Coordinates of C-alpha atoms in Angstrom, one line a residue:
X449 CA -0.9 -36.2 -34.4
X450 CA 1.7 -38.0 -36.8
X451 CA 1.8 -37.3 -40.2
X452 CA 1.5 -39.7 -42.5
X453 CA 3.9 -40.3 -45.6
X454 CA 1.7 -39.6 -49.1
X455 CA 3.2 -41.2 -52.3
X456 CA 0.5 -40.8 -54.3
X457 CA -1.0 -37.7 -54.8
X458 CA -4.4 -36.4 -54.9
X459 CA -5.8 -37.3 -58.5
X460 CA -6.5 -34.1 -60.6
X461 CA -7.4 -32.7 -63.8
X462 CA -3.9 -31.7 -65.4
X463 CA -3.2 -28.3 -66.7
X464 CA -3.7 -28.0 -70.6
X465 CA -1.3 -29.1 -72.8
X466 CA 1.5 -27.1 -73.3
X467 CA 5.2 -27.4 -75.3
X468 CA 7.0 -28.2 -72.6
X469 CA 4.6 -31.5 -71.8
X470 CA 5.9 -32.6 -75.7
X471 CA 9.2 -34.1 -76.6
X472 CA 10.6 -34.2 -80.4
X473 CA 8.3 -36.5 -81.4
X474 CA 5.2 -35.0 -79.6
X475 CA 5.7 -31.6 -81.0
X476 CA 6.0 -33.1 -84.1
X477 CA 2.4 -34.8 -84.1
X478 CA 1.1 -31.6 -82.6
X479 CA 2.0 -29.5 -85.5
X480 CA 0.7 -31.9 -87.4
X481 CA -2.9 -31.7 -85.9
X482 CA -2.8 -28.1 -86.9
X483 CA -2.4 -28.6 -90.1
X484 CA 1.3 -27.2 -89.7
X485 CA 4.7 -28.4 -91.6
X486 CA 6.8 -30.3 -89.6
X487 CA 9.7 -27.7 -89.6
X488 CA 7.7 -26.1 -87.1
X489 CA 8.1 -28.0 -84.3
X490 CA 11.4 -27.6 -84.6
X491 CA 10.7 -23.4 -84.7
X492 CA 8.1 -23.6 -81.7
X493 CA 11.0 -25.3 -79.8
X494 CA 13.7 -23.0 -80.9
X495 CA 11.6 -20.0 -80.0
X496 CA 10.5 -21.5 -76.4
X497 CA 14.1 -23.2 -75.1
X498 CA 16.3 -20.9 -77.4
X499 CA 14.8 -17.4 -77.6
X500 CA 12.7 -17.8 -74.1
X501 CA 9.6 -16.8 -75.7
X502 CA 6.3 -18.7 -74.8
X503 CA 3.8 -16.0 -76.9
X504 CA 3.3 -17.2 -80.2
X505 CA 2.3 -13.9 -81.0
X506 CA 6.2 -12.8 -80.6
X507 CA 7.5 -15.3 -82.8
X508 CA 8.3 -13.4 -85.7
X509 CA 9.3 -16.8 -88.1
X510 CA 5.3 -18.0 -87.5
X511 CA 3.1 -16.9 -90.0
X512 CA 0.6 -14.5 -88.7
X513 CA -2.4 -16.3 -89.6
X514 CA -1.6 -19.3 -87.6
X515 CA -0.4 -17.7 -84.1
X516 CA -3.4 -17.5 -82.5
X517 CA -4.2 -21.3 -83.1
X518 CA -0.5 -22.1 -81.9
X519 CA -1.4 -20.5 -78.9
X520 CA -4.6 -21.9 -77.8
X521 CA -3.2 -25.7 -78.8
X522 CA 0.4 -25.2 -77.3
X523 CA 0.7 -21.8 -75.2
X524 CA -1.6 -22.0 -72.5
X525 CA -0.6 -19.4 -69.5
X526 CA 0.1 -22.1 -66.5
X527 CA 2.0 -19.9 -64.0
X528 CA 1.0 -16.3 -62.9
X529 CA 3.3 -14.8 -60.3
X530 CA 1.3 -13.8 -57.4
X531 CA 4.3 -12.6 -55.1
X532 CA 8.1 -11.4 -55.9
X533 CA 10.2 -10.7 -52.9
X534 CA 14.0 -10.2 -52.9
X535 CA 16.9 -10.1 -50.1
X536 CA 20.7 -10.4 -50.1
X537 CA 20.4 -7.2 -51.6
X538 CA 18.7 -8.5 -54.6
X539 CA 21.1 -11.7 -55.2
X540 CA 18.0 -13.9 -53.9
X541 CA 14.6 -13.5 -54.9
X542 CA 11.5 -15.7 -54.3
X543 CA 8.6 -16.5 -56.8
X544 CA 4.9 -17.5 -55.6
X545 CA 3.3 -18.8 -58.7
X546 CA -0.5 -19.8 -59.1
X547 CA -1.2 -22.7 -61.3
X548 CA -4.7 -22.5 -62.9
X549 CA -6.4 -24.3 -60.6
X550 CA -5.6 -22.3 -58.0
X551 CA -2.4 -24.3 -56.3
X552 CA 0.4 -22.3 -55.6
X553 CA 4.1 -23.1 -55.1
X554 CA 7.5 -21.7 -55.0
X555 CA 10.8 -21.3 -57.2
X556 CA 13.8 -19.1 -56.0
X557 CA 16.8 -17.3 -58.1
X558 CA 20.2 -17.3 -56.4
X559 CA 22.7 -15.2 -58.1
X560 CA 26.9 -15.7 -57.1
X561 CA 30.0 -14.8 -58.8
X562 CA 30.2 -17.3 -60.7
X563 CA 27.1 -19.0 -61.3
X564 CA 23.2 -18.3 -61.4
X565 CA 21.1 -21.2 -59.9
X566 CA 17.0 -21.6 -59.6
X567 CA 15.7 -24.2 -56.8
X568 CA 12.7 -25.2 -58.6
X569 CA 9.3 -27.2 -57.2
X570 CA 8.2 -30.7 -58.5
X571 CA 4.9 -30.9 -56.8
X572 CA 2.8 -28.5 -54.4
X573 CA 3.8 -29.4 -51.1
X574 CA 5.1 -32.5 -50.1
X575 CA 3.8 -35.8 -48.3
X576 CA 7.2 -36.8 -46.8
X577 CA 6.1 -35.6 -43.6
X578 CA 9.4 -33.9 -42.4
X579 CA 8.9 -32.3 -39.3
X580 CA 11.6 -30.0 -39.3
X581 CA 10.6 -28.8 -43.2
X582 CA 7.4 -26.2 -43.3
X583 CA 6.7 -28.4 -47.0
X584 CA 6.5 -31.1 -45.4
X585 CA 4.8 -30.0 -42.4
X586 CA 2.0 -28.4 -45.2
X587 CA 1.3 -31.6 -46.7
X588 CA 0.7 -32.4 -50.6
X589 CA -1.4 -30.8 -52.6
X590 CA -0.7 -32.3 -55.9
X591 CA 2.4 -33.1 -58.3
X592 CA 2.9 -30.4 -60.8
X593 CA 3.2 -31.0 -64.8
X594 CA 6.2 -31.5 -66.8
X595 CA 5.3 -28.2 -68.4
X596 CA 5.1 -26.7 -65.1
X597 CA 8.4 -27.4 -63.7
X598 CA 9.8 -26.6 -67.0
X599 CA 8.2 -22.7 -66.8
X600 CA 9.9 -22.4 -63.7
X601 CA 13.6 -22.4 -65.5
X602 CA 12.0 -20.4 -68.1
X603 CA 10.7 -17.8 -65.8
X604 CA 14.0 -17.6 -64.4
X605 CA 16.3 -17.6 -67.4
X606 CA 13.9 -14.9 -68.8
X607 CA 14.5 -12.7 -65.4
X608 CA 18.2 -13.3 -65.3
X609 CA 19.0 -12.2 -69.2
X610 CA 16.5 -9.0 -68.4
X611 CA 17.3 -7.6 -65.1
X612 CA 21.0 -7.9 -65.4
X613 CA 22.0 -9.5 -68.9
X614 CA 23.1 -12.9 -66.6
X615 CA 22.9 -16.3 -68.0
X616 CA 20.9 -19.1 -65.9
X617 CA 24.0 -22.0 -65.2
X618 CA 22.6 -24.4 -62.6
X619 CA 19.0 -26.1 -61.6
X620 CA 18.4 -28.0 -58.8
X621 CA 15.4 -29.5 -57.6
X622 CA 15.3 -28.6 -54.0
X623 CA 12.1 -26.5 -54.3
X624 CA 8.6 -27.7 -52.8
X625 CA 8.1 -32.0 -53.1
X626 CA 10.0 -34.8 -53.2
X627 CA 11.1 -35.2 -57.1
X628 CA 11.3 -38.4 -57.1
X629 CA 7.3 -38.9 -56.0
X630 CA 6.5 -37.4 -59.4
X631 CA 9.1 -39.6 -60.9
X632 CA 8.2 -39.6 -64.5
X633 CA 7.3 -35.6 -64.9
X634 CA 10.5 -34.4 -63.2
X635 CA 12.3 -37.3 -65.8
X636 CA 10.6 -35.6 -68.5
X637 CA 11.5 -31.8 -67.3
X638 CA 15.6 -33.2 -66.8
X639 CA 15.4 -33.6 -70.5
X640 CA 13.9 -30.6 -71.6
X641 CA 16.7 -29.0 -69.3
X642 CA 19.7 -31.0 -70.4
X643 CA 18.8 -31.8 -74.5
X644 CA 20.3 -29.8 -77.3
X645 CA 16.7 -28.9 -78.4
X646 CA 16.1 -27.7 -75.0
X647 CA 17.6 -25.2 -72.9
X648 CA 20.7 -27.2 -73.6
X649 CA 22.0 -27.1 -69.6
X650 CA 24.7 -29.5 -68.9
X651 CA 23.1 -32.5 -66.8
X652 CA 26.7 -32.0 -64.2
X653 CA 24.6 -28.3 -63.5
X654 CA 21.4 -30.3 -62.5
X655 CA 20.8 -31.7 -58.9
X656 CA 17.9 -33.8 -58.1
X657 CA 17.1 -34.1 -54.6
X658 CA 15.6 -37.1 -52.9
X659 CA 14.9 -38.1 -48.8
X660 CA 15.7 -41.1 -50.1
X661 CA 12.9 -43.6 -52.0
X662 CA 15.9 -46.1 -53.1
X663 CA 14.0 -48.2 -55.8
X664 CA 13.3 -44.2 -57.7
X665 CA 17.0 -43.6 -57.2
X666 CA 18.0 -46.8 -59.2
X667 CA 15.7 -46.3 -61.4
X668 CA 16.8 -42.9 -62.0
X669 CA 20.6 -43.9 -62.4
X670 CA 19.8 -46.6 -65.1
X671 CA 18.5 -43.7 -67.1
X672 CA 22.3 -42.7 -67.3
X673 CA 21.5 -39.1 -67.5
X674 CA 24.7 -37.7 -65.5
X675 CA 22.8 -34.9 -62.9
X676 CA 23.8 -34.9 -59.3
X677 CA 21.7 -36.6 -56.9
X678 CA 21.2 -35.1 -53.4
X679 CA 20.4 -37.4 -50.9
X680 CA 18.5 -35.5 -47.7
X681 CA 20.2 -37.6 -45.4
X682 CA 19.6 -35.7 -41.4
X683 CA 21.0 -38.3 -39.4
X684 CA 23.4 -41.6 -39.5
X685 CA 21.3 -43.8 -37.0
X686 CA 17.9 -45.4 -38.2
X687 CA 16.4 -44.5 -34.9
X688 CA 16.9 -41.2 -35.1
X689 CA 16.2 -40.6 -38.9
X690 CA 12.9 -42.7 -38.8
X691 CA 11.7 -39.6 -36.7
X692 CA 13.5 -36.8 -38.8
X693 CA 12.9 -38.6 -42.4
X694 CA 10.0 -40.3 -42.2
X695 CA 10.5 -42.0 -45.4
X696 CA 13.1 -44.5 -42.9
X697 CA 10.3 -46.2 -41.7
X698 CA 10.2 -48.0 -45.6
X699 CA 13.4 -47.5 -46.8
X700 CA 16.2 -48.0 -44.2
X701 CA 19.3 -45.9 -44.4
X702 CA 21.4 -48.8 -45.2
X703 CA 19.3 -49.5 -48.5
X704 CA 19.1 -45.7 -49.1
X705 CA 23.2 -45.7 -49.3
X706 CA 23.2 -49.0 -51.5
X707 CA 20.9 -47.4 -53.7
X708 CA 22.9 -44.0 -53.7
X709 CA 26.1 -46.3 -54.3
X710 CA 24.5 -47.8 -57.1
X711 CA 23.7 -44.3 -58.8
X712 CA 27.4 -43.1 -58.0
X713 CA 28.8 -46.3 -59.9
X714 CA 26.1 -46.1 -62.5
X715 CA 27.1 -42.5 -63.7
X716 CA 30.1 -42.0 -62.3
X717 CA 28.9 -38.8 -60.5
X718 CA 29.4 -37.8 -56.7
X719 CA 26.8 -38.0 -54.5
X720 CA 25.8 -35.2 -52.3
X721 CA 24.3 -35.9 -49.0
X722 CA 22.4 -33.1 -47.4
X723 CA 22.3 -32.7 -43.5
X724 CA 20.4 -30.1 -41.6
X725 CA 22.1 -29.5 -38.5
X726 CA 19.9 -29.4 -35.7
X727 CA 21.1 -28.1 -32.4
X728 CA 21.0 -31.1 -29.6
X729 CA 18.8 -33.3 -32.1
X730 CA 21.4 -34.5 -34.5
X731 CA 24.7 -32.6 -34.5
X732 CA 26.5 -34.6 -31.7
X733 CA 29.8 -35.6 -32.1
X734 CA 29.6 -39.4 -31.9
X735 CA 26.7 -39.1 -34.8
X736 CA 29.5 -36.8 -36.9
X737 CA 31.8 -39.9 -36.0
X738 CA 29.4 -42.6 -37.3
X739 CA 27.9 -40.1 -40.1
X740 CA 32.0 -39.7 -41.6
X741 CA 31.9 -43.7 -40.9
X742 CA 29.1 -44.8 -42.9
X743 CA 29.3 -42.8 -45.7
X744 CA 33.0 -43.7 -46.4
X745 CA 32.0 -47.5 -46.0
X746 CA 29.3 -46.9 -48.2
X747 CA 30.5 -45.0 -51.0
X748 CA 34.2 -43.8 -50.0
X749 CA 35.5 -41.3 -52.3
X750 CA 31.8 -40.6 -54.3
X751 CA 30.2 -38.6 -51.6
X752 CA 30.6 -35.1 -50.4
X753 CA 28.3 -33.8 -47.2
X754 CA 26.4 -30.6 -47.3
X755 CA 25.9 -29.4 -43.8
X756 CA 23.1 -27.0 -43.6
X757 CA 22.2 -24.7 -40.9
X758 CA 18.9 -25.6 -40.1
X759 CA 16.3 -22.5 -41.3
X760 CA 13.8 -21.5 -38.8
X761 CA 10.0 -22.5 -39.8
X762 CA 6.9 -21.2 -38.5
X763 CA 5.8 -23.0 -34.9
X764 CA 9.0 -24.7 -34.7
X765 CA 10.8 -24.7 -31.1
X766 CA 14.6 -26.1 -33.3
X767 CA 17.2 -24.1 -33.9
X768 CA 20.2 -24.1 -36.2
X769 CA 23.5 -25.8 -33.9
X770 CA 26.0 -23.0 -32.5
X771 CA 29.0 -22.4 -35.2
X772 CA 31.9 -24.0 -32.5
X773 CA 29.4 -27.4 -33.0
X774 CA 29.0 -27.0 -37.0
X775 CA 32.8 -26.8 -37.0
X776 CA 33.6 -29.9 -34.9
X777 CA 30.7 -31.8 -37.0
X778 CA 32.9 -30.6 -39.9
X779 CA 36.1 -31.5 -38.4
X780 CA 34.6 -35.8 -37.4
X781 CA 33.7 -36.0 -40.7
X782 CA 36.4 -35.0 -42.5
X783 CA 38.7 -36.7 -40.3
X784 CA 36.9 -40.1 -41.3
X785 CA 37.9 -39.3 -45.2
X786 CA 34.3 -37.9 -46.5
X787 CA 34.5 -34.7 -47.9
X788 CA 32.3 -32.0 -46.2
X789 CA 31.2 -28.3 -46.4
X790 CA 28.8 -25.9 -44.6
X791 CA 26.8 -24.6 -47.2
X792 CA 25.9 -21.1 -48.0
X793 CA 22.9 -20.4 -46.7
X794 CA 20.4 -17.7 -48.9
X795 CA 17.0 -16.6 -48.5
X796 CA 16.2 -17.0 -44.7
X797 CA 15.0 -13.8 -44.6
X798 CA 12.0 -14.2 -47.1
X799 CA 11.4 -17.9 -46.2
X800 CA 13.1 -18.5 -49.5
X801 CA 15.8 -21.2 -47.8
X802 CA 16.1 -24.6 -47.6
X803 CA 13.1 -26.2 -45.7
X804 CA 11.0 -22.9 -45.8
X805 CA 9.3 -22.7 -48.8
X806 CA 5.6 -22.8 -48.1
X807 CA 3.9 -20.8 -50.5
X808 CA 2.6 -18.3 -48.3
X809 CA 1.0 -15.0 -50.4
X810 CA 0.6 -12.5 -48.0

């Protein structure tokens, strides 16, 4: 039976408020209900982005009097970790977390010589229907709060300064969802990532990934905030993507490529286009040959291809294409002028890679 794509999703109560939900001028009214000074929203934000701390109880410069009320009003507990499993002998290591109605989801911490990078969820599941993706194959459950997605890179700043005195560098949005789906949420967790009274990340060491919804990725590059977009590409032929990306059958690849033009010329930034290698689906060489083709009509020198091994997922009879085919794939696509790398693949064996995550418990 065919999956259908899901947009919307299911209406729910939201979590309780928390920080993260609040920009400047937000925290600013909410200490204000409390009865607080205003100086305090800027201390509750210092403490959160700067220090890591979400306990009010551990913030030392807040009056003892008022913590607990500062907790119940702004600290609510959203995300409990109900699993932590590691491999690359340690460097990868896979969080389930359970919201607090119950839906779980997935963030993962990559650590590499030179950077540390957390592929964070924006919604639990996903309804773009993907069939070689176990998200997409799961469905949607719901989108997740800014405050949510925001705990993630908390949680995993907090576990990269304790466990080994690291540093979190780079976020990229390549978790669980489609981030552009929950549009205005993952706009408003980019900004508590990237702003000064944030975690103060730079918006180059953000990547948000999209399978493409082209009117979302204009809009997002007339908000001239400078991250990298990732467009989930999978194949240069309509007939073959409306089959592999679902989200075709709307939004051609032609008008997915204008749109990711657009962005490129609106921010200056490259665009990345990912592509899961599949072995005999998509990873021929005339389809490396119109892939190289495309992309340097469309956007020339702004582009640079991500080849992927594909990950195995549960029930699925596809495999990853052998290495002599990834390198000619490679080799076409170069050889057209687009830049192109096989990317390092972590986490395959804790289902924590690319087109895994599922949120599986046991």
């Amino acid at each position: 039976m065919k999956q259908q794509l899901v947009f919307e999703a299911p209406r729910r109560a939201l979590p309780p408020r928390h920080l993260a939900d609040l920009d400047a001028t937000g925290r600013a009214a909410a200490v204000s209900e409390l009865g607080l000074p205003a100086f305090r929203a800027k201390q509750l934000a210092h403490q959160y982005y700067g220090r890591l701390i979400a306990d009010p109880q551990q913030m030392t410069d807040l009056p003892a009097a008022v913590r607990a009320s500062v907790a119940d009003a702004l600290f609510p507990t959203l995300l409990t970790a109900t699993r932590e499993i590691e491999c690359d002998a340690g460097q990868t290591r896979k969080m389930v977390w359970r919201a607090v109605d119950g839906t779980s989801f997935e963030s993962v911490v990559m650590r590499y010589p030179r950077r540390n990078t957390v592929c964070i969820s924006s919604q639990a599941g996903c309804g773009m229907a993907c069939p070689f993706c176990a998200t997409g194959q799961g469905g949607l459950t719901r989108n997740l709060s800014t405050a949510e997605i925001v705990e993630q890179v908390r949680a995993a700043a907090v576990e990269l300064r304790d466990r080994d005195h690291g540093r979190l560098s780079n976020i990229v949005f390549m978790g669980m969802g489609e981030p552009l789906a929950n549009y205005n949420r993952v706009l408003a967790a980019v900004r508590r990532i990237t702003e000064p009274t944030g975690f103060g990340i730079s918006a180059r060491a953000v990547t948000v990934s999209t399978v493409g919804l082209a009117p979302a990725i204009r809009k997002l590059a007339d908000e001239r905030l400078g991250v990298t977009l990732a467009l989930s590409l999978h194949a240069p032929d309509d007939e073959l993507r409306d089959t592999l990306v679902p989200v075709n059958n709307r939004w051609k690849i032609a008008e997915a490529l204008d749109a990711a033009r657009y962005y490129a010329e609106a921010t200056g930034r490259r665009v990345s286009v990912e592509y899961a290698l599949i072995r005999d689906v998509n990873d021929q060489p005339w389809r490396a040959d119109l892939l190289g083709k495309r992309l340097h009509g469309a956007l020339g020198p702004l582009v640079h291809v991500n080849l992927i091994p594909l990950n195995p997922t549960p029930g699925s009879d596809w495999d990853a294409s052998p290495k002599p085919v990834e390198r000619e794939f490679v080799r076409r696509v170069r050889a057209h002028g687009v830049s192109c790398t096989v990317r390092d693949t972590r986490g395959r064996e804790i289902a924590a890679a690319c087109g895994q995550l599922a949120a599986e418990e046991g």
